[in-house]
Short mmCIF file of C-alpha atoms and ligand atoms in Angstrom, two decimals:
data_model
loop_
_atom_site.label_atom_id
_atom_site.label_comp_id
_atom_site.label_asym_id
_atom_site.label_seq_id
_atom_site.Cartn_x
_atom_site.Cartn_y
_atom_site.Cartn_z
CA VAL A 1 47.55 73.39 -13.23
CA GLY A 2 46.75 69.57 -13.47
CA GLY A 3 43.92 67.57 -13.70
CA CYS A 4 41.44 67.26 -10.35
CA TRP A 5 40.87 63.63 -10.70
CA GLU A 6 42.78 60.33 -11.29
CA LEU A 7 42.09 57.27 -12.24
CA GLU A 8 43.13 54.37 -10.08
CA ALA A 9 41.27 51.32 -10.93
CA ARG A 10 39.10 49.98 -13.79
CA ASP A 11 36.34 47.21 -13.14
CA GLY A 12 37.09 44.01 -15.88
CA ALA A 13 33.66 43.35 -16.95
CA SER A 14 32.08 46.93 -16.55
CA GLU A 15 32.97 50.59 -17.27
CA ALA A 16 33.28 51.51 -13.66
CA ARG A 17 35.86 53.19 -12.14
CA ALA A 18 37.71 54.15 -8.88
CA GLY A 19 39.40 57.13 -8.81
CA TRP A 20 40.55 60.31 -6.60
CA LEU A 21 38.97 63.85 -6.51
CA THR A 22 41.54 66.56 -5.62
CA THR A 23 39.85 69.61 -3.64
CA ARG A 24 41.08 72.99 -3.82
CA ASP A 25 43.43 72.91 -0.71
CA GLY A 26 44.63 69.58 -1.97
CA THR A 27 42.41 66.95 -0.04
CA ARG A 28 42.11 63.51 -2.40
CA ILE A 29 38.45 62.10 -2.19
CA PRO A 30 37.41 58.79 -3.42
CA THR A 31 35.27 58.35 -5.94
CA PRO A 32 32.85 56.63 -6.94
CA LEU A 33 31.26 59.79 -4.99
CA PHE A 34 28.18 60.61 -3.78
CA GLN A 35 27.43 63.68 -2.61
CA PRO A 36 24.83 65.14 -0.16
CA VAL A 37 22.63 68.50 -1.04
CA ALA A 38 22.87 71.02 1.52
CA THR A 39 20.87 73.37 -0.85
CA ALA A 40 21.17 77.09 0.92
CA GLY A 41 24.18 76.02 3.44
CA SER A 42 22.49 73.38 5.36
CA LEU A 43 22.33 69.91 5.41
CA ARG A 44 18.77 69.89 6.96
CA THR A 45 17.97 68.26 10.43
CA LEU A 46 22.07 67.39 10.46
CA ASP A 47 24.88 69.97 11.65
CA TRP A 48 28.07 69.67 10.06
CA ARG A 49 29.77 67.71 13.21
CA ASP A 50 27.12 65.25 12.24
CA VAL A 51 28.09 65.35 8.59
CA GLN A 52 31.59 65.01 9.17
CA ALA A 53 30.98 61.65 11.57
CA LEU A 54 29.58 60.19 8.78
CA GLY A 55 32.54 60.36 6.86
CA TYR A 56 31.56 63.22 4.51
CA LYS A 57 33.91 65.88 3.19
CA HIS A 58 32.46 67.62 0.24
CA VAL A 59 28.73 68.43 -0.11
CA LEU A 60 26.81 70.31 -3.02
CA MET A 61 25.01 73.61 -2.87
CA ASN A 62 22.92 75.64 -4.91
CA THR A 63 23.79 79.34 -6.07
CA TYR A 64 20.38 80.25 -6.93
CA HIS A 65 19.48 79.38 -3.19
CA LEU A 66 22.72 80.81 -1.89
CA VAL A 67 21.94 83.87 -4.04
CA VAL A 68 18.33 84.56 -3.08
CA ARG A 69 19.10 83.52 0.82
CA PRO A 70 21.22 84.70 2.41
CA GLY A 71 22.78 86.81 -0.44
CA LEU A 72 26.23 87.28 -1.97
CA ASP A 73 26.88 90.62 0.35
CA VAL A 74 26.14 88.55 3.64
CA ILE A 75 28.43 85.74 2.66
CA LYS A 76 30.83 87.83 1.23
CA GLN A 77 30.96 89.82 4.30
CA THR A 78 31.55 86.60 6.62
CA GLY A 79 34.19 85.44 4.13
CA GLY A 80 32.82 82.96 1.71
CA VAL A 81 30.53 79.83 2.04
CA LYS A 82 32.74 78.03 4.30
CA SER A 83 33.27 80.41 7.14
CA PHE A 84 29.84 81.61 6.96
CA THR A 85 28.27 78.08 7.74
CA GLY A 86 31.43 76.41 9.32
CA TRP A 87 31.36 73.71 6.45
CA ARG A 88 35.11 72.54 6.86
CA GLY A 89 35.26 70.04 3.98
CA SER A 90 34.96 71.03 0.12
CA ILE A 91 31.81 71.91 -2.14
CA LEU A 92 30.76 71.82 -5.21
CA THR A 93 27.95 74.49 -6.50
CA ASP A 94 25.32 74.18 -9.08
CA SER A 95 24.83 76.95 -11.44
CA GLY A 96 21.43 77.69 -11.02
CA GLY A 97 20.74 75.60 -14.39
CA TYR A 98 18.53 72.99 -12.22
CA GLN A 99 16.33 75.66 -11.26
CA VAL A 100 15.69 76.64 -15.00
CA TYR A 101 14.33 73.42 -15.51
CA SER A 102 12.53 73.29 -11.47
CA LEU A 103 11.31 76.91 -11.55
CA ALA A 104 10.09 76.97 -15.00
CA ALA A 105 6.80 79.08 -14.44
CA ARG A 106 9.57 82.16 -12.58
CA ARG A 107 12.36 82.59 -15.30
CA SER A 108 12.61 83.62 -18.70
CA ILE A 109 15.40 82.35 -20.27
CA LYS A 110 17.63 85.49 -22.27
CA PRO A 111 20.33 84.75 -24.98
CA ASP A 112 23.02 86.22 -22.04
CA GLY A 113 21.49 84.05 -19.24
CA VAL A 114 18.21 83.49 -16.78
CA ARG A 115 15.75 85.84 -15.40
CA PHE A 116 14.19 84.66 -11.81
CA ILE A 117 11.44 85.86 -10.21
CA ASP A 118 12.41 84.34 -6.58
CA HIS A 119 10.04 81.66 -4.61
CA VAL A 120 10.69 83.94 -1.48
CA GLU A 121 9.93 87.38 -1.60
CA GLY A 122 9.14 87.45 -6.03
CA GLN A 123 12.36 89.64 -6.38
CA ARG A 124 13.85 90.00 -9.63
CA TRP A 125 17.46 88.35 -10.34
CA HIS A 126 19.30 88.16 -13.46
CA PHE A 127 21.97 85.39 -13.90
CA THR A 128 24.22 86.12 -16.63
CA LEU A 129 27.14 83.48 -17.41
CA GLU A 130 29.52 86.05 -16.07
CA SER A 131 27.39 86.52 -12.29
CA THR A 132 26.93 82.90 -11.83
CA LEU A 133 30.59 82.20 -12.00
CA ARG A 134 31.37 85.34 -10.05
CA ALA A 135 29.14 84.25 -7.60
CA GLN A 136 30.41 80.70 -7.28
CA LEU A 137 33.96 82.16 -6.83
CA THR A 138 32.59 84.39 -3.97
CA PHE A 139 31.06 81.62 -2.32
CA GLY A 140 34.76 80.10 -2.55
CA SER A 141 33.51 76.49 -3.90
CA ASP A 142 36.39 73.81 -5.01
CA PHE A 143 34.25 72.84 -7.97
CA ALA A 144 31.62 75.83 -10.22
CA MET A 145 29.34 74.27 -12.77
CA CYS A 146 28.89 76.21 -15.84
CA LEU A 147 24.90 77.90 -16.66
CA ASP A 148 23.32 75.48 -18.75
CA VAL A 149 19.68 75.15 -19.75
CA CYS A 150 18.04 72.25 -18.54
CA THR A 151 15.23 71.17 -20.39
CA GLY A 152 12.10 69.56 -18.49
CA LEU A 153 11.25 66.20 -20.80
CA PRO A 154 9.09 65.33 -22.46
CA ALA A 155 9.85 68.09 -25.06
CA ALA A 156 9.65 68.84 -28.51
CA ARG A 157 13.06 67.71 -30.67
CA THR A 158 13.15 71.33 -31.68
CA ARG A 159 13.09 72.52 -28.12
CA VAL A 160 15.56 70.17 -26.88
CA ARG A 161 17.96 71.28 -29.96
CA ARG A 162 17.82 75.04 -29.21
CA ASP A 163 18.25 74.35 -25.43
CA MET A 164 21.30 72.38 -26.40
CA GLU A 165 22.58 75.02 -28.62
CA LEU A 166 22.62 77.72 -26.41
CA THR A 167 23.92 75.46 -23.46
CA HIS A 168 26.94 75.08 -25.85
CA ALA A 169 26.96 78.96 -26.76
CA TRP A 170 27.30 79.76 -22.92
CA ALA A 171 29.83 77.00 -22.28
CA ARG A 172 32.11 78.34 -24.92
CA GLU A 173 31.77 81.84 -23.45
CA GLN A 174 32.19 80.84 -19.71
CA ALA A 175 34.89 78.68 -20.56
CA ALA A 176 36.73 81.79 -22.23
CA LEU A 177 35.81 83.82 -19.25
CA TRP A 178 36.54 81.29 -16.64
CA PRO A 179 40.76 81.48 -15.96
CA GLU A 180 40.42 85.61 -16.09
CA ILE A 181 37.88 85.63 -13.39
CA ARG A 182 39.18 82.96 -11.46
CA GLU A 183 42.39 85.17 -10.60
CA THR A 184 40.63 88.18 -9.62
CA ALA A 185 38.13 86.56 -7.59
CA SER A 186 40.55 84.26 -6.03
CA ILE A 187 42.79 86.98 -4.87
CA VAL A 188 39.56 89.10 -3.42
CA HIS A 189 38.52 85.50 -1.43
CA GLY A 190 41.88 84.75 -0.21
CA ASP A 191 41.11 80.86 -0.77
CA SER A 192 44.15 78.86 -1.08
CA GLY A 193 44.46 76.42 -4.37
CA THR A 194 42.51 76.50 -7.93
CA PRO A 195 38.63 76.36 -8.21
CA ARG A 196 37.78 74.17 -10.89
CA LEU A 197 34.77 74.80 -13.66
CA PHE A 198 32.80 71.62 -15.03
CA GLY A 199 30.70 72.04 -18.32
CA ILE A 200 27.43 70.01 -18.74
CA ILE A 201 25.98 68.16 -21.22
CA GLN A 202 22.63 68.55 -22.35
CA GLY A 203 20.52 66.99 -26.20
CA GLY A 204 17.37 65.57 -23.97
CA VAL A 205 16.43 61.93 -24.51
CA HIS A 206 18.08 62.16 -28.62
CA ASP A 207 21.11 59.91 -28.81
CA ASP A 208 22.39 61.67 -31.80
CA LEU A 209 22.20 65.30 -29.76
CA ARG A 210 23.93 63.62 -26.79
CA ARG A 211 26.67 62.53 -29.03
CA GLU A 212 26.69 66.51 -30.19
CA SER A 213 26.73 67.64 -27.28
CA ILE A 214 29.83 65.32 -25.80
CA GLU A 215 32.00 66.36 -28.78
CA VAL A 216 30.95 70.25 -28.06
CA LEU A 217 31.83 70.13 -24.25
CA SER A 218 35.04 67.88 -24.58
CA SER A 219 36.41 70.13 -27.19
CA LEU A 220 36.54 73.10 -24.08
CA SER A 221 38.84 73.86 -21.47
CA PHE A 222 36.88 72.17 -18.57
CA ASP A 223 37.87 70.23 -15.77
CA GLY A 224 35.14 67.73 -15.95
CA LEU A 225 32.20 67.27 -17.54
CA ALA A 226 28.72 66.46 -16.02
CA VAL A 227 25.65 64.72 -17.43
CA GLY A 228 22.60 67.06 -17.02
CA GLY A 229 19.04 66.88 -18.15
CA LEU A 230 18.11 63.53 -16.73
CA ALA A 231 15.83 62.58 -14.30
CA VAL A 232 13.44 65.53 -15.24
CA GLY A 233 10.64 63.72 -16.81
CA GLU A 234 12.22 61.08 -19.05
CA GLY A 235 10.89 57.40 -18.80
CA ARG A 236 13.29 54.72 -17.14
CA GLU A 237 14.11 53.37 -20.35
CA ASP A 238 14.82 56.95 -21.90
CA PHE A 239 17.11 57.05 -19.11
CA LYS A 240 19.13 54.00 -18.79
CA ARG A 241 19.82 54.36 -22.48
CA VAL A 242 21.10 57.69 -22.68
CA ALA A 243 22.94 57.13 -19.19
CA ALA A 244 24.73 53.92 -20.77
CA LEU A 245 25.54 55.90 -24.16
CA CYS A 246 26.72 59.11 -22.68
CA GLY A 247 29.14 57.77 -19.72
CA PRO A 248 31.87 55.68 -21.91
CA LEU A 249 32.10 58.96 -24.07
CA LEU A 250 33.16 61.41 -22.07
CA PRO A 251 36.72 61.86 -21.42
CA GLU A 252 38.39 59.41 -19.48
CA GLY A 253 41.02 61.06 -17.89
CA GLN A 254 38.24 63.78 -16.33
CA VAL A 255 35.48 63.21 -13.62
CA ARG A 256 32.06 62.50 -15.24
CA TYR A 257 29.32 63.69 -13.21
CA LEU A 258 25.66 62.14 -13.38
CA MET A 259 23.54 65.30 -12.39
CA GLY A 260 20.42 64.84 -10.07
CA ILE A 261 20.86 60.79 -9.44
CA GLY A 262 19.99 59.11 -7.96
CA GLU A 263 18.15 55.94 -5.90
CA PRO A 264 20.76 53.47 -4.59
CA ALA A 265 19.91 51.26 -7.43
CA ASP A 266 20.27 53.80 -10.04
CA LEU A 267 23.55 54.93 -8.52
CA LEU A 268 25.39 51.25 -9.09
CA PHE A 269 23.86 51.22 -12.44
CA ALA A 270 25.62 54.58 -13.25
CA ILE A 271 28.59 53.41 -12.12
CA ALA A 272 29.38 50.63 -14.21
CA GLN A 273 28.54 53.06 -17.28
CA GLY A 274 31.57 54.94 -16.23
CA TYR A 275 30.07 57.69 -13.90
CA ASP A 276 32.04 59.03 -10.85
CA LEU A 277 30.37 61.78 -9.70
CA PHE A 278 26.41 61.95 -8.17
CA ASP A 279 24.20 63.95 -5.94
CA CYS A 280 20.61 63.71 -4.78
CA VAL A 281 18.15 64.95 -2.92
CA GLN A 282 16.50 61.61 -2.00
CA PRO A 283 18.12 60.35 0.78
CA THR A 284 17.72 63.32 2.81
CA ARG A 285 14.15 64.50 1.62
CA LEU A 286 12.94 60.66 2.01
CA ALA A 287 14.19 60.62 5.48
CA ARG A 288 11.82 63.65 6.25
CA HIS A 289 8.96 61.26 4.92
CA GLY A 290 9.64 58.95 6.88
CA TYR A 291 11.35 56.66 4.71
CA ALA A 292 14.31 54.44 5.48
CA TYR A 293 16.67 52.82 2.51
CA THR A 294 17.72 48.97 3.14
CA ARG A 295 19.65 46.53 1.29
CA GLN A 296 16.11 45.03 0.45
CA GLY A 297 14.70 48.28 -0.71
CA LYS A 298 12.76 50.85 0.96
CA LEU A 299 10.79 51.28 4.25
CA ALA A 300 8.08 53.21 5.08
CA ILE A 301 8.53 53.52 9.15
CA LYS A 302 4.81 54.68 9.48
CA HIS A 303 3.59 50.94 8.45
CA ALA A 304 1.41 49.07 10.85
CA ARG A 305 3.60 46.27 10.62
CA PHE A 306 6.74 48.00 12.23
CA THR A 307 4.59 48.74 15.75
CA GLY A 308 6.21 46.49 17.84
CA ASP A 309 9.51 45.47 15.33
CA GLU A 310 12.67 45.45 17.35
CA ARG A 311 14.73 45.05 14.56
CA PRO A 312 17.01 48.03 13.42
CA LEU A 313 15.82 49.92 10.27
CA ASP A 314 18.38 47.79 8.38
CA PRO A 315 19.41 44.58 9.88
CA SER A 316 22.77 44.69 8.26
CA CYS A 317 23.63 48.34 8.72
CA ARG A 318 26.05 49.12 11.22
CA CYS A 319 25.25 53.10 11.53
CA SER A 320 25.02 55.27 15.10
CA VAL A 321 20.90 54.86 14.30
CA CYS A 322 20.35 51.29 13.60
CA ARG A 323 22.97 50.57 16.59
CA SER A 324 20.78 52.20 19.11
CA HIS A 325 17.24 52.41 18.24
CA SER A 326 14.58 49.84 16.92
CA ARG A 327 12.18 50.55 14.04
CA ALA A 328 9.04 50.74 16.88
CA TYR A 329 10.55 53.07 18.53
CA LEU A 330 11.42 55.47 15.44
CA ARG A 331 7.83 54.62 14.20
CA HIS A 332 6.51 56.07 17.35
CA LEU A 333 8.90 59.27 17.30
CA PHE A 334 7.10 59.47 13.58
CA LEU A 335 3.55 59.24 14.80
CA LEU A 336 4.57 61.86 17.32
CA LYS A 337 5.75 63.95 14.77
CA GLU A 338 9.15 64.41 16.98
CA HIS A 339 12.01 66.27 15.04
CA SER A 340 14.24 63.77 15.63
CA TYR A 341 13.20 60.96 13.64
CA ALA A 342 13.55 63.52 10.58
CA LYS A 343 17.11 63.31 12.05
CA LEU A 344 17.65 59.69 12.66
CA LEU A 345 16.58 58.63 9.54
CA THR A 346 18.42 60.93 7.53
CA LEU A 347 21.58 59.94 9.31
CA HIS A 348 20.48 56.12 8.45
CA ASN A 349 20.32 57.25 4.62
CA LEU A 350 23.37 58.79 4.26
CA TYR A 351 25.18 56.51 6.38
CA PHE A 352 23.55 53.59 3.96
CA TYR A 353 24.67 56.08 0.47
CA ARG A 354 27.90 56.09 1.66
CA ASN A 355 28.43 52.30 2.85
CA LEU A 356 26.91 51.54 -0.58
CA LEU A 357 29.42 53.46 -2.78
CA ASN A 358 32.15 52.19 -0.13
CA ARG A 359 31.24 49.04 -0.93
CA ALA A 360 31.27 49.55 -5.03
CA ARG A 361 34.49 51.30 -4.89
CA ARG A 362 36.36 47.92 -3.08
CA ARG A 363 34.37 46.16 -5.96
CA ILE A 364 35.93 47.96 -8.98
CA VAL A 365 39.60 48.21 -7.28
CA ALA A 366 38.92 43.87 -7.04
CA GLY A 367 37.84 43.84 -10.84
CA ASN A 368 34.56 42.59 -10.06
CA TYR A 369 32.11 44.92 -10.06
CA GLY A 370 30.36 43.89 -13.34
CA LYS A 371 29.92 40.69 -11.27
CA TRP A 372 28.49 42.32 -7.96
CA TRP A 373 26.26 44.96 -9.23
CA PRO A 374 23.09 43.49 -10.90
CA ARG A 375 22.11 41.36 -8.10
CA GLN A 376 22.62 44.08 -5.29
CA TYR A 377 20.57 46.11 -8.03
CA ARG A 378 17.30 44.26 -8.07
CA ALA A 379 17.30 43.41 -4.39
CA LEU A 380 17.62 47.56 -4.18
CA GLN A 381 14.68 48.53 -6.26
CA GLY A 382 11.15 49.12 -4.66
CA MET A 383 10.10 48.81 -1.16
CA VAL A 384 11.27 45.95 1.51
CA PRO A 385 9.68 42.66 1.22
CA GLU A 386 7.88 41.26 4.22
CA GLY A 387 10.31 39.71 6.95
CA TYR A 388 12.62 41.72 6.53
ZN1 ZN B 401 21.61 52.38 9.94
#
């Protein structure tokens, strides 16, 4: 079995790379790639036709949420997540490791996995190393993630080290388990192709721990590596330093995934550090709160200055929303609390992300990404200026 990612071009003046990610049915998806988050099998406010029309062929879903609702039995009975949801593209599933952080009050970490009391009905769940991998195979995921221990920050170094060492022990065990359970689960499921498994780097904001984590994870037989444990409460400077440290140290021939990142400016920064794959709830969550992205920063549609503004959300955007609707109308829908504003802003924001990454990719292939991104980065930060 060959790799699932190949390099197409490298930028001259940064670590940025353009490549192709191959899904289990052989579809090749260009990287850098942003994965919209369809937590429990739904990309909120949209249906899959919208997602496909935006040009997305790949989304992320969360194992924890799918296991809690609708549950593995329903997914098994309906033939896997793709058949259950009707999504025809590919899927990467998180392992539940993020919920180790986000549901810290509802879980306890044991040597063999994580116990959760769920946020819906308060049921008890035991996510073992094996059950987490099996769940992702039952879903029919293209890309599965290792269960890891994601440390919320700030945290004492001793705690970060302990969580990292448990993450390493789990990674060793899961890398060893994977080939065998992949075969048995694939037979049951009947999906074609080979599902892939990615490992996750931890180590908090400590450079030496991050290096150690990369060394350990790189020595195991994963199909790609992710940097986890960022965007979990560390400061801006720590985020940028650790992301910049880890990117170039990850294996060159594999896909590099920076988990939970990020805002458009952060994506451009991360691409310059050599990452290929991203996910973040921001474009969809902020849309539901009335925020739209533009090339000059974020825009809060409720703002009084947009009351009679006949321009589109972003004058440079070619999405279906910007071609049809004014800021004035979208603001009107928002104030009426019409559901349609959330859908329209979600459509625009996801188009904006895809367009941004397409533009970034073209720059990488042309070899001038390193010169291009810093100016875009500055313009994307903060809120949109008066007059734009
Ligand atoms: Zn637009």
